[in-house]
């Protein structure tokens, strides 16, 4: 009956992501759907469709929820950065670091940060009310430019997907005399 009544799907976006196998009555995905391109950072991604059936003409509205997969790793804008710090800074001094971005949403989005093991710095991760996660470097002990003029740190951003995806940036801390 679907063949005789010329069932077809119309998309409000103009792109035909779906088709119907008229013999089986099954909805078929025509091409890969990029959720991030379609809906950005919105939590819910709904694709409205219109089902058109002729003889007699009937219109049915259908909403398809596009779910996120962990197809993006967190990414830093800079592969490495230079942070100049005076050796006279007090222990406990804090330095904000560049945040990573991850176009995935929900549990697949940016989850946390890690810092490689080192003697002078530790990482603190702040979570704001709007969900942003921002890393900051904290001085754990006094710096000595004569002993170590440069500290090379590796900051890793991790998402919450399974498997976890990550991105890294190198932070070169240059210790200045003042």
PDB file of C-alpha atoms in Angstrom, residues 14-131:
ATOM      1  CA  UNK A  14      15.898  20.624   2.973  1.00  0.00           C
ATOM      2  CA  UNK A  15      18.460  17.827   3.392  1.00  0.00           C
ATOM      3  CA  UNK A  16      17.175  14.292   3.019  1.00  0.00           C
ATOM      4  CA  UNK A  17      18.925  12.312   5.731  1.00  0.00           C
ATOM      5  CA  UNK A  18      16.237   9.616   5.651  1.00  0.00           C
ATOM      6  CA  UNK A  19      14.275   7.554   3.174  1.00  0.00           C
ATOM      7  CA  UNK A  20      11.689   4.796   3.505  1.00  0.00           C
ATOM      8  CA  UNK A  21      12.009   1.287   2.143  1.00  0.00           C
ATOM      9  CA  UNK A  22       8.491   1.121   0.714  1.00  0.00           C
ATOM     10  CA  UNK A  23       8.523  -2.680   0.456  1.00  0.00           C
ATOM     11  CA  UNK A  24       9.377  -3.159   4.162  1.00  0.00           C
ATOM     12  CA  UNK A  25       8.097   0.109   5.629  1.00  0.00           C
ATOM     13  CA  UNK A  26      11.459   0.761   7.318  1.00  0.00           C
ATOM     14  CA  UNK A  27      13.101   4.122   7.842  1.00  0.00           C
ATOM     15  CA  UNK A  28      16.571   4.185   6.261  1.00  0.00           C
ATOM     16  CA  UNK A  29      19.416   6.591   7.043  1.00  0.00           C
ATOM     17  CA  UNK A  30      20.776   7.923   3.720  1.00  0.00           C
ATOM     18  CA  UNK A  31      24.062   9.360   4.979  1.00  0.00           C
ATOM     19  CA  UNK A  32      26.083   9.952   8.118  1.00  0.00           C
ATOM     20  CA  UNK A  33      24.500  12.645  10.284  1.00  0.00           C
ATOM     21  CA  UNK A  34      26.945  15.049  11.926  1.00  0.00           C
ATOM     22  CA  UNK A  35      25.149  16.002  15.115  1.00  0.00           C
ATOM     23  CA  UNK A  36      27.570  18.809  15.957  1.00  0.00           C
ATOM     24  CA  UNK A  37      27.118  20.415  12.539  1.00  0.00           C
ATOM     25  CA  UNK A  38      23.346  20.042  12.714  1.00  0.00           C
ATOM     26  CA  UNK A  39      22.733  21.204  16.309  1.00  0.00           C
ATOM     27  CA  UNK A  40      25.990  22.594  17.723  1.00  0.00           C
ATOM     28  CA  UNK A  41      26.200  22.516  21.520  1.00  0.00           C
ATOM     29  CA  UNK A  42      22.448  22.213  22.153  1.00  0.00           C
ATOM     30  CA  UNK A  43      21.709  19.320  24.497  1.00  0.00           C
ATOM     31  CA  UNK A  44      18.673  18.110  22.534  1.00  0.00           C
ATOM     32  CA  UNK A  45      19.032  17.647  18.779  1.00  0.00           C
ATOM     33  CA  UNK A  46      15.655  17.124  17.127  1.00  0.00           C
ATOM     34  CA  UNK A  47      15.274  16.742  13.359  1.00  0.00           C
ATOM     35  CA  UNK A  48      11.662  17.421  12.316  1.00  0.00           C
ATOM     36  CA  UNK A  49      10.363  15.467   9.314  1.00  0.00           C
ATOM     37  CA  UNK A  50       7.107  15.438   7.388  1.00  0.00           C
ATOM     38  CA  UNK A  51       5.688  12.154   6.088  1.00  0.00           C
ATOM     39  CA  UNK A  52       3.586  12.682   2.965  1.00  0.00           C
ATOM     40  CA  UNK A  53       1.146   9.990   1.783  1.00  0.00           C
ATOM     41  CA  UNK A  54      -1.062  10.450  -1.294  1.00  0.00           C
ATOM     42  CA  UNK A  55      -4.485   9.054  -2.336  1.00  0.00           C
ATOM     43  CA  UNK A  56      -5.917  10.397  -0.013  1.00  0.00           C
ATOM     44  CA  UNK A  57      -3.377  13.057   0.988  1.00  0.00           C
ATOM     45  CA  UNK A  58      -2.165  12.680   4.562  1.00  0.00           C
ATOM     46  CA  UNK A  59       0.597  14.592   6.355  1.00  0.00           C
ATOM     47  CA  UNK A  60       2.275  13.251   9.487  1.00  0.00           C
ATOM     48  CA  UNK A  61       4.889  15.038  11.561  1.00  0.00           C
ATOM     49  CA  UNK A  62       7.814  12.985  12.821  1.00  0.00           C
ATOM     50  CA  UNK A  63      10.633  14.099  15.106  1.00  0.00           C
ATOM     51  CA  UNK A  64      13.907  12.194  15.144  1.00  0.00           C
ATOM     52  CA  UNK A  65      16.275  12.757  18.069  1.00  0.00           C
ATOM     53  CA  UNK A  66      19.896  12.663  16.946  1.00  0.00           C
ATOM     54  CA  UNK A  67      22.061  11.313  19.751  1.00  0.00           C
ATOM     55  CA  UNK A  68      25.700  12.258  20.260  1.00  0.00           C
ATOM     56  CA  UNK A  69      28.549   9.823  19.766  1.00  0.00           C
ATOM     57  CA  UNK A  70      32.070  10.485  20.976  1.00  0.00           C
ATOM     58  CA  UNK A  71      33.462  11.391  17.561  1.00  0.00           C
ATOM     59  CA  UNK A  72      35.550  14.415  18.654  1.00  0.00           C
ATOM     60  CA  UNK A  73      38.544  14.648  20.957  1.00  0.00           C
ATOM     61  CA  UNK A  74      39.148  17.694  23.166  1.00  0.00           C
ATOM     62  CA  UNK A  75      41.300  20.229  21.339  1.00  0.00           C
ATOM     63  CA  UNK A  76      43.530  23.113  22.427  1.00  0.00           C
ATOM     64  CA  UNK A  77      43.882  26.129  20.110  1.00  0.00           C
ATOM     65  CA  UNK A  78      47.632  26.226  20.754  1.00  0.00           C
ATOM     66  CA  UNK A  79      49.895  23.169  20.622  1.00  0.00           C
ATOM     67  CA  UNK A  80      52.284  24.897  23.008  1.00  0.00           C
ATOM     68  CA  UNK A  81      52.371  28.103  25.030  1.00  0.00           C
ATOM     69  CA  UNK A  82      54.853  30.153  27.020  1.00  0.00           C
ATOM     70  CA  UNK A  83      54.102  31.223  30.567  1.00  0.00           C
ATOM     71  CA  UNK A  84      56.590  33.686  32.127  1.00  0.00           C
ATOM     72  CA  UNK A  85      56.635  33.523  35.924  1.00  0.00           C
ATOM     73  CA  UNK A  86      58.842  35.467  38.335  1.00  0.00           C
ATOM     74  CA  UNK A  87      60.865  33.254  40.669  1.00  0.00           C
ATOM     75  CA  UNK A  88      59.694  35.411  43.578  1.00  0.00           C
ATOM     76  CA  UNK A  89      56.057  34.258  43.323  1.00  0.00           C
ATOM     77  CA  UNK A  90      54.673  32.845  46.564  1.00  0.00           C
ATOM     78  CA  UNK A  91      53.830  29.175  46.941  1.00  0.00           C
ATOM     79  CA  UNK A  92      50.145  28.774  46.132  1.00  0.00           C
ATOM     80  CA  UNK A  93      50.149  31.403  43.355  1.00  0.00           C
ATOM     81  CA  UNK A  94      47.598  30.540  40.647  1.00  0.00           C
ATOM     82  CA  UNK A  95      47.858  30.928  36.880  1.00  0.00           C
ATOM     83  CA  UNK A  96      44.851  30.381  34.587  1.00  0.00           C
ATOM     84  CA  UNK A  97      45.529  28.145  31.594  1.00  0.00           C
ATOM     85  CA  UNK A  98      43.904  27.900  28.182  1.00  0.00           C
ATOM     86  CA  UNK A  99      40.824  25.684  28.167  1.00  0.00           C
ATOM     87  CA  UNK A 100      40.293  22.961  25.604  1.00  0.00           C
ATOM     88  CA  UNK A 101      37.136  22.715  23.524  1.00  0.00           C
ATOM     89  CA  UNK A 102      35.122  19.650  22.567  1.00  0.00           C
ATOM     90  CA  UNK A 103      32.128  19.940  20.234  1.00  0.00           C
ATOM     91  CA  UNK A 104      30.561  16.757  21.656  1.00  0.00           C
ATOM     92  CA  UNK A 105      27.845  17.199  24.289  1.00  0.00           C
ATOM     93  CA  UNK A 106      26.755  15.512  27.499  1.00  0.00           C
ATOM     94  CA  UNK A 107      28.905  12.677  28.788  1.00  0.00           C
ATOM     95  CA  UNK A 108      31.040  12.770  25.607  1.00  0.00           C
ATOM     96  CA  UNK A 109      32.142  16.374  26.160  1.00  0.00           C
ATOM     97  CA  UNK A 110      35.204  17.721  27.987  1.00  0.00           C
ATOM     98  CA  UNK A 111      35.311  16.098  31.408  1.00  0.00           C
ATOM     99  CA  UNK A 112      38.604  16.909  33.164  1.00  0.00           C
ATOM    100  CA  UNK A 113      42.292  17.797  32.828  1.00  0.00           C
ATOM    101  CA  UNK A 114      45.523  16.127  33.901  1.00  0.00           C
ATOM    102  CA  UNK A 115      49.022  17.561  34.321  1.00  0.00           C
ATOM    103  CA  UNK A 116      52.212  15.530  33.974  1.00  0.00           C
ATOM    104  CA  UNK A 117      54.069  14.815  37.198  1.00  0.00           C
ATOM    105  CA  UNK A 118      56.517  17.536  38.189  1.00  0.00           C
ATOM    106  CA  UNK A 119      58.045  18.951  41.362  1.00  0.00           C
ATOM    107  CA  UNK A 120      56.939  22.587  41.222  1.00  0.00           C
ATOM    108  CA  UNK A 121      53.354  22.757  39.987  1.00  0.00           C
ATOM    109  CA  UNK A 122      50.012  21.083  40.442  1.00  0.00           C
ATOM    110  CA  UNK A 123      46.753  21.435  38.569  1.00  0.00           C
ATOM    111  CA  UNK A 124      43.449  22.726  39.871  1.00  0.00           C
ATOM    112  CA  UNK A 125      40.297  22.344  37.766  1.00  0.00           C
ATOM    113  CA  UNK A 126      37.472  24.834  38.328  1.00  0.00           C
ATOM    114  CA  UNK A 127      33.934  23.968  37.273  1.00  0.00           C
ATOM    115  CA  UNK A 128      31.635  26.951  36.794  1.00  0.00           C
ATOM    116  CA  UNK A 129      27.839  27.005  37.121  1.00  0.00           C
ATOM    117  CA  UNK A 130      27.449  27.163  33.338  1.00  0.00           C
ATOM    118  CA  UNK A 131      29.371  23.870  33.039  1.00  0.00           C
TER     119      UNK A 131
END
